Short mmCIF file of C-alpha atoms in Angstrom, two decimals:
data_model
loop_
_atom_site.label_atom_id
_atom_site.label_comp_id
_atom_site.label_asym_id
_atom_site.label_seq_id
_atom_site.Cartn_x
_atom_site.Cartn_y
_atom_site.Cartn_z
CA GLU A 11 -108.23 25.88 77.14
CA ILE A 12 -107.81 28.41 74.35
CA PRO A 13 -108.72 31.96 75.37
CA GLU A 14 -111.15 33.91 73.24
CA THR A 15 -110.13 37.25 71.81
CA PRO A 16 -112.40 40.25 72.43
CA SER A 17 -113.44 40.31 68.75
CA GLU A 18 -114.70 36.74 69.04
CA VAL A 19 -117.29 37.50 71.70
CA ILE A 20 -120.49 39.34 70.84
CA ASP A 21 -122.13 41.30 73.63
CA ALA A 22 -125.74 40.21 73.38
CA GLY A 23 -126.89 42.55 76.09
CA ALA A 24 -125.77 45.68 74.29
CA GLY A 25 -128.49 45.55 71.64
CA GLY A 26 -131.10 43.51 73.45
CA GLU A 27 -132.68 40.21 72.56
CA GLU A 28 -134.31 41.57 69.37
CA GLU A 29 -130.95 42.58 67.92
CA VAL A 30 -129.47 39.17 68.70
CA GLU A 31 -132.39 37.42 67.03
CA GLU A 32 -132.09 39.59 63.92
CA ARG A 33 -128.38 38.84 63.76
CA LEU A 34 -129.01 35.10 63.89
CA LEU A 35 -131.66 35.29 61.17
CA ALA A 36 -129.37 37.36 58.97
CA ARG A 37 -126.63 34.77 59.29
CA GLU A 38 -129.08 31.98 58.51
CA GLY A 39 -129.96 33.72 55.24
CA ILE A 40 -132.96 31.49 54.59
CA ILE A 41 -136.52 32.66 55.08
CA ASP A 42 -138.60 29.86 56.52
CA GLU A 43 -141.73 29.92 54.36
CA SER A 44 -142.87 26.41 55.27
CA ASN A 45 -144.72 25.42 58.40
CA VAL A 46 -141.78 23.25 59.48
CA LEU A 47 -139.77 25.49 61.78
CA LEU A 48 -136.00 25.23 62.06
CA THR A 49 -136.26 24.67 65.83
CA PRO A 50 -139.18 24.10 68.23
CA THR A 51 -140.74 27.39 69.28
CA LEU A 52 -142.76 27.76 72.48
CA GLU A 53 -144.49 31.02 73.35
CA GLY A 54 -143.30 32.48 76.62
CA ALA A 55 -140.41 30.03 76.91
CA GLU A 56 -136.83 31.21 77.26
CA GLY A 57 -133.76 29.21 76.42
CA GLY A 58 -131.10 28.29 78.90
CA GLU A 59 -128.75 31.11 79.81
CA GLY A 60 -125.43 30.83 78.01
CA ALA A 61 -126.61 28.04 75.68
CA ASN A 62 -125.96 30.23 72.63
CA ARG A 63 -122.64 31.60 73.87
CA LEU A 64 -120.38 28.55 73.77
CA ARG A 65 -116.67 29.06 73.31
CA SER A 66 -114.94 27.93 70.12
CA VAL A 67 -113.45 24.84 71.75
CA GLU A 68 -116.87 23.85 73.06
CA GLN A 69 -118.38 24.34 69.61
CA ALA A 70 -115.72 22.07 68.11
CA LEU A 71 -116.46 19.39 70.72
CA LEU A 72 -120.17 19.72 70.05
CA LEU A 73 -119.76 19.05 66.33
CA ALA A 74 -117.25 16.27 67.02
CA VAL A 75 -119.82 14.48 69.19
CA CYS A 76 -122.40 14.95 66.43
CA VAL A 77 -120.14 13.32 63.84
CA SER A 78 -119.33 10.55 66.31
CA VAL A 79 -123.04 9.81 66.68
CA LYS A 80 -123.24 9.41 62.90
CA LYS A 81 -120.25 7.07 62.71
CA CYS A 82 -121.44 4.93 65.61
CA GLY A 83 -125.01 4.74 64.35
CA GLN A 84 -126.51 2.31 61.90
CA GLY A 85 -127.12 4.89 59.19
CA ASP A 86 -130.90 4.73 59.50
CA GLU A 87 -133.43 7.51 60.03
CA MET A 88 -133.06 7.41 63.83
CA THR A 89 -129.35 8.25 63.54
CA VAL A 90 -130.20 11.49 61.73
CA TRP A 91 -132.63 12.48 64.47
CA GLU A 92 -130.04 11.70 67.16
CA MET A 93 -127.62 14.10 65.45
CA GLN A 94 -130.18 16.88 65.09
CA PRO A 95 -130.02 18.37 68.66
CA TYR A 96 -126.26 18.91 68.35
CA VAL A 97 -126.67 20.61 64.96
CA GLU A 98 -129.45 22.88 66.24
CA LEU A 99 -127.38 23.93 69.25
CA ALA A 100 -124.38 24.66 67.02
CA GLN A 101 -126.46 26.82 64.69
CA ALA A 102 -127.97 28.69 67.63
CA GLN A 103 -124.57 30.13 68.58
CA ILE A 104 -124.25 33.89 68.27
CA ASN A 105 -120.56 33.75 67.46
CA LEU A 106 -119.88 30.77 65.20
CA ARG A 107 -116.59 30.20 63.43
CA PRO A 108 -116.78 29.86 59.61
CA ALA A 109 -115.48 26.27 59.78
CA PHE A 110 -118.09 25.35 62.39
CA GLU A 111 -120.84 27.17 60.51
CA ASN A 112 -120.11 25.29 57.29
CA THR A 113 -120.17 21.93 59.04
CA ALA A 114 -123.41 22.71 60.86
CA ASP A 115 -125.06 23.91 57.64
CA LEU A 116 -124.04 20.76 55.77
CA LEU A 117 -125.34 18.48 58.51
CA MET A 118 -128.58 20.45 58.67
CA ALA A 119 -128.99 20.25 54.87
CA ARG A 120 -128.55 16.48 54.95
CA PHE A 121 -131.14 16.23 57.70
CA GLU A 122 -133.65 18.36 55.80
CA ARG A 123 -133.13 16.34 52.60
CA SER A 124 -134.52 13.31 54.42
CA ARG A 125 -137.88 15.05 54.92
CA ALA A 126 -140.23 15.73 52.02
CA ARG A 127 -141.49 19.05 53.41
CA THR A 128 -138.04 20.54 53.87
CA ARG A 129 -136.21 19.34 50.75
CA GLU A 130 -136.52 22.67 49.00
CA ARG A 131 -135.01 24.39 52.02
CA ALA A 132 -132.19 21.86 52.04
CA MET A 133 -131.49 22.62 48.38
CA LEU A 134 -131.28 26.36 49.11
CA ARG A 135 -128.97 25.68 52.05
CA MET A 136 -126.67 23.52 49.92
CA GLU A 137 -126.59 26.16 47.18
CA ARG A 138 -125.65 28.85 49.69
CA LEU A 139 -122.96 26.58 51.12
CA VAL A 140 -121.39 25.92 47.70
CA GLU A 141 -121.47 29.61 46.77
CA ARG A 142 -119.83 30.51 50.06
CA PHE A 143 -116.55 29.00 48.89
CA GLN A 144 -116.55 31.27 45.83
CA SER A 145 -116.87 34.41 47.95
CA PRO A 146 -113.78 36.34 49.12
CA LEU A 147 -115.38 36.89 52.51
CA PRO A 148 -114.64 36.04 55.22
CA PRO A 149 -110.89 36.47 54.71
CA PRO A 150 -108.63 33.39 54.70
CA GLN A 151 -107.20 34.08 58.16
CA CYS A 152 -110.70 33.71 59.57
CA ARG A 153 -111.57 30.60 57.60
CA VAL A 154 -108.51 28.59 58.53
CA ARG A 155 -108.94 28.98 62.29
CA PHE A 156 -110.07 25.69 63.86
CA ILE A 157 -110.31 24.14 60.39
CA SER A 158 -108.45 21.03 61.56
CA ALA A 159 -110.68 20.67 64.62
CA VAL A 160 -113.86 19.91 62.72
CA TRP A 161 -114.99 17.48 60.01
CA PHE A 162 -115.81 18.80 56.55
CA PRO A 163 -115.62 17.11 53.12
CA PRO A 164 -113.39 18.41 50.29
CA GLN A 165 -114.93 20.94 47.95
CA LEU A 166 -115.07 18.38 45.11
CA VAL A 167 -117.15 16.01 47.25
CA LEU A 168 -119.37 18.89 48.39
CA ARG A 169 -120.13 20.00 44.83
CA LYS A 170 -120.82 16.42 43.79
CA GLU A 171 -123.32 16.12 46.63
CA TRP A 172 -124.85 19.41 45.50
CA GLY A 173 -125.28 17.95 42.00
CA GLU A 174 -126.96 14.86 43.42
CA CYS A 175 -129.27 17.13 45.40
CA LEU A 176 -130.24 18.90 42.18
CA ILE A 177 -131.06 15.56 40.54
CA ALA A 178 -133.24 14.60 43.51
CA MET A 179 -135.19 17.85 43.04
CA GLY A 180 -135.59 17.20 39.29
CA LEU A 181 -133.11 19.90 38.18
CA VAL A 182 -131.10 17.58 35.95
CA GLY A 183 -129.84 20.39 33.69
CA GLY A 184 -128.12 22.20 36.56
CA ALA A 185 -126.61 18.94 37.75
CA MET A 186 -125.22 18.25 34.27
CA THR A 187 -123.39 21.58 34.27
CA MET A 188 -121.93 20.80 37.67
CA PHE A 189 -120.76 17.32 36.68
CA GLU A 190 -119.21 18.60 33.45
CA GLU A 191 -117.15 21.14 35.39
CA LEU A 192 -116.00 18.45 37.81
CA GLU A 193 -115.44 15.89 35.02
CA LEU A 194 -117.62 13.33 36.81
CA TRP A 195 -118.45 11.34 33.71
CA ASP A 196 -120.34 8.53 35.45
CA ASN A 197 -122.77 11.00 36.96
CA LEU A 198 -123.05 12.80 33.63
CA VAL A 199 -124.06 9.56 31.94
CA VAL A 200 -126.78 9.13 34.56
CA CYS A 201 -128.07 12.62 33.74
CA TYR A 202 -128.20 11.81 30.02
CA ARG A 203 -130.14 8.64 30.76
CA LEU A 204 -132.61 10.52 32.94
CA LEU A 205 -133.21 12.93 30.06
CA ASP A 206 -133.55 10.04 27.58
CA LYS A 207 -130.52 11.29 25.64
CA LEU A 208 -129.15 7.79 25.15
CA ALA A 209 -127.22 8.64 21.98
CA MET A 210 -125.25 11.38 23.76
CA ALA A 211 -124.64 9.09 26.74
CA LEU A 212 -123.42 6.31 24.46
CA GLN A 213 -121.08 8.65 22.60
CA LEU A 214 -119.69 9.98 25.89
CA VAL A 215 -118.98 6.48 27.19
CA LYS A 216 -117.25 5.47 23.96
CA ASP A 217 -115.11 8.61 24.00
CA ARG A 218 -114.04 7.88 27.56
CA LEU A 219 -113.29 4.26 26.70
CA ASP A 220 -110.95 5.40 23.95
CA LEU A 221 -108.96 7.20 26.63
CA PHE A 222 -109.36 4.67 29.45
CA PRO A 223 -110.02 1.21 27.95
CA LEU A 224 -109.30 -0.56 31.25
CA GLU A 225 -111.92 1.31 33.30
CA PRO A 226 -114.55 -1.25 34.44
CA LYS A 227 -117.13 1.41 35.36
CA LEU A 228 -117.23 2.60 31.76
CA TRP A 229 -117.73 -0.93 30.46
CA CYS A 230 -120.62 -1.40 32.89
CA ALA A 231 -122.13 1.90 31.74
CA LEU A 232 -121.80 0.72 28.14
CA GLY A 233 -123.59 -2.48 29.08
CA ASP A 234 -126.41 -0.51 30.69
CA LEU A 235 -126.87 1.55 27.53
CA THR A 236 -126.61 -1.24 24.97
CA LYS A 237 -128.19 -4.04 27.07
CA ASP A 238 -125.32 -6.26 25.96
CA GLU A 239 -124.07 -8.55 28.73
CA CYS A 240 -120.71 -9.12 27.07
CA HIS A 241 -119.67 -5.64 28.24
CA TYR A 242 -120.21 -6.71 31.86
CA GLU A 243 -117.96 -9.69 31.22
CA THR A 244 -115.35 -7.32 29.80
CA ALA A 245 -115.65 -5.13 32.90
CA TRP A 246 -115.10 -8.17 35.12
CA ARG A 247 -112.10 -9.23 33.05
CA VAL A 248 -110.34 -5.84 32.92
CA SER A 249 -110.85 -5.39 36.67
CA LYS A 250 -109.20 -8.79 37.25
CA GLY A 251 -112.19 -10.00 39.24
CA ARG A 252 -112.44 -7.00 41.57
CA HIS A 253 -115.43 -5.07 40.18
CA ALA A 254 -118.49 -6.49 41.94
CA ARG A 255 -120.88 -4.25 40.03
CA ALA A 256 -120.27 -6.21 36.83
CA LYS A 257 -121.25 -9.50 38.45
CA ARG A 258 -124.31 -7.92 40.07
CA SER A 259 -125.53 -6.77 36.66
CA LEU A 260 -124.96 -10.23 35.21
CA ALA A 261 -126.82 -11.78 38.14
CA ARG A 262 -129.83 -9.50 37.66
CA GLY A 263 -129.87 -10.24 33.94
CA ALA A 264 -129.82 -13.98 34.63
CA ALA A 265 -132.64 -13.60 37.17
CA ILE A 266 -134.78 -11.81 34.58
CA LYS A 267 -134.23 -14.76 32.23
CA GLN A 268 -135.00 -17.10 35.18
CA ASP A 269 -131.62 -18.76 34.80
CA TRP A 270 -131.27 -19.23 38.54
CA GLU A 271 -128.14 -21.36 38.42
CA ALA A 272 -126.21 -18.65 36.56
CA ALA A 273 -127.71 -15.97 38.81
CA ALA A 274 -126.55 -17.79 41.94
CA LYS A 275 -123.02 -18.18 40.56
CA HIS A 276 -122.81 -14.51 39.63
CA TRP A 277 -124.07 -13.47 43.07
CA ASP A 278 -121.48 -15.71 44.75
CA ALA A 279 -118.71 -14.01 42.77
CA ALA A 280 -120.03 -10.52 43.51
CA LEU A 281 -120.42 -11.21 47.24
CA ALA A 282 -116.92 -12.63 47.42
CA VAL A 283 -115.67 -9.18 46.42
CA ASN A 284 -118.18 -7.13 48.44
CA PRO A 285 -119.60 -9.23 51.31
CA LEU A 286 -121.32 -6.21 52.91
CA ASP A 287 -124.07 -6.04 50.26
CA ALA A 288 -127.20 -6.98 52.24
CA ASP A 289 -129.51 -6.85 49.22
CA GLY A 290 -127.07 -9.04 47.33
CA TRP A 291 -127.17 -11.72 50.02
CA PHE A 292 -130.97 -11.77 49.90
CA ALA A 293 -131.00 -12.03 46.10
CA CYS A 294 -128.40 -14.79 46.27
CA GLY A 295 -130.49 -16.76 48.75
CA TYR A 296 -133.57 -16.35 46.59
CA ALA A 297 -131.69 -17.63 43.54
CA GLU A 298 -130.44 -20.65 45.51
CA MET A 299 -134.01 -21.47 46.56
CA LYS A 300 -135.38 -21.13 43.03
CA ARG A 301 -132.87 -23.49 41.44
CA GLY A 302 -133.75 -26.17 44.01
CA GLY A 303 -131.66 -28.62 45.97
CA HIS A 304 -129.49 -25.93 47.53
CA GLU A 305 -131.33 -25.18 50.77
CA ARG A 306 -128.10 -25.11 52.76
CA GLU A 307 -126.60 -22.46 50.48
CA ALA A 308 -129.82 -20.45 50.64
CA LEU A 309 -129.86 -20.60 54.44
CA HIS A 310 -126.24 -19.44 54.53
CA ALA A 311 -127.10 -16.46 52.29
CA PHE A 312 -130.15 -15.46 54.33
CA SER A 313 -128.30 -15.74 57.62
#
């Protein structure tokens, strides 16, 4: 058990409950203007004594259990709600380490993104979280404490998620700036396509292919822009049969043309590379049924 230093414990009784509440709201930094409260609020009810004064080790265990719930869950909406009580208890702590605070804020932002009425609040929370890494405060010696005891993604992954959040809110221009800084060209091509700037997207893909001619993702992006299926075949060839996305695109194109035999073959090749694609198995079974005489293969795909 790691002892706490005197500077790590905040005396809540010295300033009264009102001072503690103001301190928590100041740390939250987000004014709740919606009618969806951060936590359930009951008039005349008082929380359990000591629930917001957990030690650092207990806070780390709390967030570890929360992440474990996510990894053991099925990734559906119920998993997010199962994680929520742990996140709320972590954010209710008076004295929260910077590493723990960042993790709790990220988990809360992901939870709020799943609800239509709190997406704007999630965007503000993500923006504050990204800007926090550009600030010199708190000092490094405070940030690194307990940093290995809690889960948190690298800054590159965090900023990419922030860009995806901007796209979900319709702020494609801000996401483009973010992706350009991070040199995430695939995401930048998606932004150009959303803005109907196909010529710029096509030029970007060609420029990247001049530098990386053996990149299958770029060939697939070129196929999406030009609607030419030969680029998907090139992507499959340069990847030496390991890029399932190329075969999925070919399968969808064959299904549109109602060439079910070719669609079934392409789905078989794609699923051999990535057998965990549930939608792919369903599409493969449907293609087997449509071409007729392959009920056994269709049953295998559906099961």
